[in-house]
Short mmCIF file of the C-alpha atoms (twelve columns), coordinates in Angstrom:
data_MODEL
# 
_entry.id   MODEL 
# 
loop_
_atom_site.group_PDB 
_atom_site.id 
_atom_site.type_symbol 
_atom_site.label_atom_id 
_atom_site.label_alt_id 
_atom_site.label_comp_id 
_atom_site.label_asym_id 
_atom_site.label_seq_id 
_atom_site.Cartn_x 
_atom_site.Cartn_y 
_atom_site.Cartn_z 
_atom_site.pdbx_PDB_model_num 
ATOM 1   C CA . MET A 1   -22.426 -4.493  -47.326 1 
ATOM 2   C CA . ARG A 2   -22.978 -1.532  -45.108 1 
ATOM 3   C CA . ARG A 3   -23.272 -3.498  -41.955 1 
ATOM 4   C CA . ARG A 4   -19.962 -5.605  -42.717 1 
ATOM 5   C CA . THR A 5   -18.080 -2.050  -43.305 1 
ATOM 6   C CA . PHE A 6   -19.871 -0.720  -40.142 1 
ATOM 7   C CA . VAL A 7   -18.406 -3.728  -38.234 1 
ATOM 8   C CA . LEU A 8   -14.969 -3.567  -39.540 1 
ATOM 9   C CA . THR A 9   -14.907 0.025   -39.184 1 
ATOM 10  C CA . ALA A 10  -15.571 -0.476  -35.559 1 
ATOM 11  C CA . LEU A 11  -13.106 -2.993  -35.129 1 
ATOM 12  C CA . ALA A 12  -10.495 -1.020  -36.414 1 
ATOM 13  C CA . ALA A 13  -11.455 2.036   -33.863 1 
ATOM 14  C CA . LEU A 14  -11.028 -0.382  -31.002 1 
ATOM 15  C CA . ALA A 15  -7.801  -2.067  -31.968 1 
ATOM 16  C CA . PRO A 16  -5.591  0.972   -30.723 1 
ATOM 17  C CA . LEU A 17  -7.938  0.855   -27.364 1 
ATOM 18  C CA . ALA A 18  -7.033  -2.817  -26.743 1 
ATOM 19  C CA . ALA A 19  -2.963  -2.115  -27.226 1 
ATOM 20  C CA . LEU A 20  -3.386  1.126   -24.626 1 
ATOM 21  C CA . ALA A 21  -5.234  -1.541  -22.446 1 
ATOM 22  C CA . GLU A 22  -2.422  -3.997  -22.350 1 
ATOM 23  C CA . GLU A 23  0.190   -1.013  -22.148 1 
ATOM 24  C CA . LYS A 24  -1.481  -0.332  -18.841 1 
ATOM 25  C CA . LYS A 25  -1.496  -3.730  -17.533 1 
ATOM 26  C CA . GLU A 26  2.084   -3.755  -18.016 1 
ATOM 27  C CA . LYS A 27  2.832   -0.177  -16.214 1 
ATOM 28  C CA . LYS A 28  0.504   -1.317  -13.225 1 
ATOM 29  C CA . ASN A 29  2.700   -4.296  -12.519 1 
ATOM 30  C CA . ASP A 30  5.795   -2.355  -12.196 1 
ATOM 31  C CA . ARG A 31  4.943   0.204   -9.668  1 
ATOM 32  C CA . LEU A 32  7.832   -0.525  -7.238  1 
ATOM 33  C CA . PRO A 33  11.178  0.928   -8.380  1 
ATOM 34  C CA . ILE A 34  14.348  -1.524  -8.192  1 
ATOM 35  C CA . PRO A 35  15.504  -1.399  -4.743  1 
ATOM 36  C CA . ALA A 36  19.116  -0.205  -4.835  1 
ATOM 37  C CA . LYS A 37  21.848  -2.571  -4.436  1 
ATOM 38  C CA . GLY A 38  21.916  -4.657  -1.446  1 
ATOM 39  C CA . ASP A 39  18.129  -3.905  -0.825  1 
ATOM 40  C CA . LYS A 40  15.148  -5.859  -0.812  1 
ATOM 41  C CA . TYR A 41  11.306  -5.268  -0.396  1 
ATOM 42  C CA . VAL A 42  9.288   -7.034  2.124   1 
ATOM 43  C CA . ARG A 43  5.485   -6.580  2.146   1 
ATOM 44  C CA . LEU A 44  3.734   -6.396  5.403   1 
ATOM 45  C CA . PRO A 45  0.805   -8.327  6.048   1 
ATOM 46  C CA . THR A 46  -2.556  -6.027  5.715   1 
ATOM 47  C CA . MET A 47  -3.098  -3.776  9.037   1 
ATOM 48  C CA . ALA A 48  -6.980  -3.290  9.957   1 
ATOM 49  C CA . LEU A 49  -7.257  -0.386  12.300  1 
ATOM 50  C CA . GLU A 50  -9.919  0.023   14.601  1 
ATOM 51  C CA . LEU A 51  -10.133 3.661   15.372  1 
ATOM 52  C CA . TYR A 52  -12.904 5.340   17.694  1 
ATOM 53  C CA . ASP A 53  -13.681 8.873   17.614  1 
ATOM 54  C CA . LYS A 54  -14.712 11.306  20.710  1 
ATOM 55  C CA . ALA A 55  -18.331 10.184  20.423  1 
ATOM 56  C CA . GLY A 56  -17.406 6.345   20.384  1 
ATOM 57  C CA . GLN A 57  -18.019 5.607   16.905  1 
ATOM 58  C CA . TYR A 58  -16.306 3.121   15.210  1 
ATOM 59  C CA . HIS A 59  -13.925 3.883   12.396  1 
ATOM 60  C CA . MET A 60  -12.020 1.450   10.396  1 
ATOM 61  C CA . SER A 61  -9.010  1.701   8.188   1 
ATOM 62  C CA . SER A 62  -6.722  -0.872  6.527   1 
ATOM 63  C CA . ILE A 63  -2.965  -0.233  5.539   1 
ATOM 64  C CA . ASP A 64  -0.904  -2.223  3.195   1 
ATOM 65  C CA . LEU A 65  2.745   -1.303  3.684   1 
ATOM 66  C CA . ILE A 66  5.951   -2.369  2.179   1 
ATOM 67  C CA . LEU A 67  9.624   -1.976  3.712   1 
ATOM 68  C CA . GLN A 68  12.832  -1.486  1.891   1 
ATOM 69  C CA . VAL A 69  15.365  -3.287  4.019   1 
ATOM 70  C CA . SER A 70  18.950  -4.586  3.308   1 
ATOM 71  C CA . GLU A 71  19.264  -7.999  2.236   1 
ATOM 72  C CA . GLU A 72  20.576  -9.335  5.468   1 
ATOM 73  C CA . ALA A 73  17.555  -8.377  7.296   1 
ATOM 74  C CA . LYS A 74  16.065  -11.133 9.259   1 
ATOM 75  C CA . PHE A 75  12.667  -10.640 11.127  1 
ATOM 76  C CA . SER A 76  9.133   -11.879 11.503  1 
ATOM 77  C CA . GLU A 77  6.445   -9.663  9.385   1 
ATOM 78  C CA . LYS A 78  3.530   -10.848 11.134  1 
ATOM 79  C CA . HIS A 79  5.188   -9.840  14.636  1 
ATOM 80  C CA . LEU A 80  6.122   -6.422  12.977  1 
ATOM 81  C CA . SER A 81  2.780   -5.891  11.380  1 
ATOM 82  C CA . ASP A 82  0.890   -6.735  14.725  1 
ATOM 83  C CA . LYS A 83  3.230   -4.130  16.727  1 
ATOM 84  C CA . MET A 84  2.493   -1.524  14.256  1 
ATOM 85  C CA . ARG A 85  -1.273  -2.049  14.286  1 
ATOM 86  C CA . MET A 86  -1.173  -2.027  18.263  1 
ATOM 87  C CA . ALA A 87  0.284   1.429   17.980  1 
ATOM 88  C CA . PHE A 88  -2.122  2.725   15.375  1 
ATOM 89  C CA . ASN A 89  -5.033  1.693   17.245  1 
ATOM 90  C CA . VAL A 90  -3.978  3.957   20.045  1 
ATOM 91  C CA . ILE A 91  -4.370  7.023   17.750  1 
ATOM 92  C CA . PRO A 92  -7.495  9.034   18.455  1 
ATOM 93  C CA . PHE A 93  -9.647  8.897   15.043  1 
ATOM 94  C CA . GLU A 94  -9.609  12.767  14.981  1 
ATOM 95  C CA . GLU A 95  -5.745  12.763  15.009  1 
ATOM 96  C CA . TYR A 96  -5.517  10.217  12.161  1 
ATOM 97  C CA . ALA A 97  -8.106  11.668  10.039  1 
ATOM 98  C CA . GLN A 98  -7.001  15.248  10.286  1 
ATOM 99  C CA . GLY A 99  -5.564  16.404  7.000   1 
ATOM 100 C CA . ASN A 100 -3.564  13.677  5.240   1 
ATOM 101 C CA . PRO A 101 -2.426  10.337  7.606   1 
ATOM 102 C CA . ALA A 102 0.127   9.004   5.212   1 
ATOM 103 C CA . PRO A 103 3.186   11.398  6.251   1 
ATOM 104 C CA . MET A 104 2.195   10.050  10.025  1 
ATOM 105 C CA . VAL A 105 1.876   6.443   8.946   1 
ATOM 106 C CA . LYS A 106 5.004   6.521   7.288   1 
ATOM 107 C CA . SER A 107 7.082   8.066   9.945   1 
ATOM 108 C CA . LEU A 108 5.568   6.084   12.794  1 
ATOM 109 C CA . ALA A 109 5.973   2.770   10.737  1 
ATOM 110 C CA . LEU A 110 9.600   3.344   10.072  1 
ATOM 111 C CA . GLU A 111 10.310  4.363   13.718  1 
ATOM 112 C CA . ILE A 112 8.589   1.078   15.076  1 
ATOM 113 C CA . ALA A 113 10.636  -0.891  12.399  1 
ATOM 114 C CA . ARG A 114 13.829  0.523   13.301  1 
ATOM 115 C CA . LYS A 115 13.509  -0.375  16.988  1 
ATOM 116 C CA . GLU A 116 12.268  -3.942  16.335  1 
ATOM 117 C CA . PRO A 117 15.317  -6.305  16.477  1 
ATOM 118 C CA . GLY A 118 16.432  -7.625  12.942  1 
ATOM 119 C CA . SER A 119 14.974  -4.831  10.957  1 
ATOM 120 C CA . GLU A 120 17.214  -2.257  12.313  1 
ATOM 121 C CA . LEU A 121 18.598  -1.474  8.458   1 
ATOM 122 C CA . THR A 122 14.998  -0.278  7.479   1 
ATOM 123 C CA . ARG A 123 15.815  2.430   4.855   1 
ATOM 124 C CA . ASP A 124 12.143  3.477   4.063   1 
ATOM 125 C CA . VAL A 125 8.474   2.601   4.293   1 
ATOM 126 C CA . LEU A 126 6.249   2.615   1.302   1 
ATOM 127 C CA . ILE A 127 2.516   2.950   1.478   1 
ATOM 128 C CA . SER A 128 0.885   0.512   -0.972  1 
ATOM 129 C CA . LYS A 129 -2.787  0.800   0.117   1 
ATOM 130 C CA . MET A 130 -4.755  2.769   2.637   1 
ATOM 131 C CA . LEU A 131 -8.409  2.533   2.653   1 
ATOM 132 C CA . PHE A 132 -10.844 4.064   5.164   1 
ATOM 133 C CA . ARG A 133 -14.237 2.768   5.967   1 
# 
């Protein structure tokens, strides 16, 4: 009898936790805000950056970017991603890792995207994921 009461009490205590986990899953999928009217989001392929410091040591960083562009924009995501990757690989690791590299990545990506034919109307660059290894 005690065992049954204990199990029922434990299950009753876990029920709110399960509901909370479901709520977090729903929120996790809705991270991107709804784009403005006439805009859309375009996810670029993951960029793996190969950075070297002054001592010649190898460092790797991977970046996932999302572009907010107008619905009329037509461009090759792969070509744009390759162009950005080549521009990022030229940056020395000390400059890249100094402080927070996110603003530098965002501004450089936005500059490159706006120069590319077909994506001149890029409104914003969002960083989906940035990893250092």
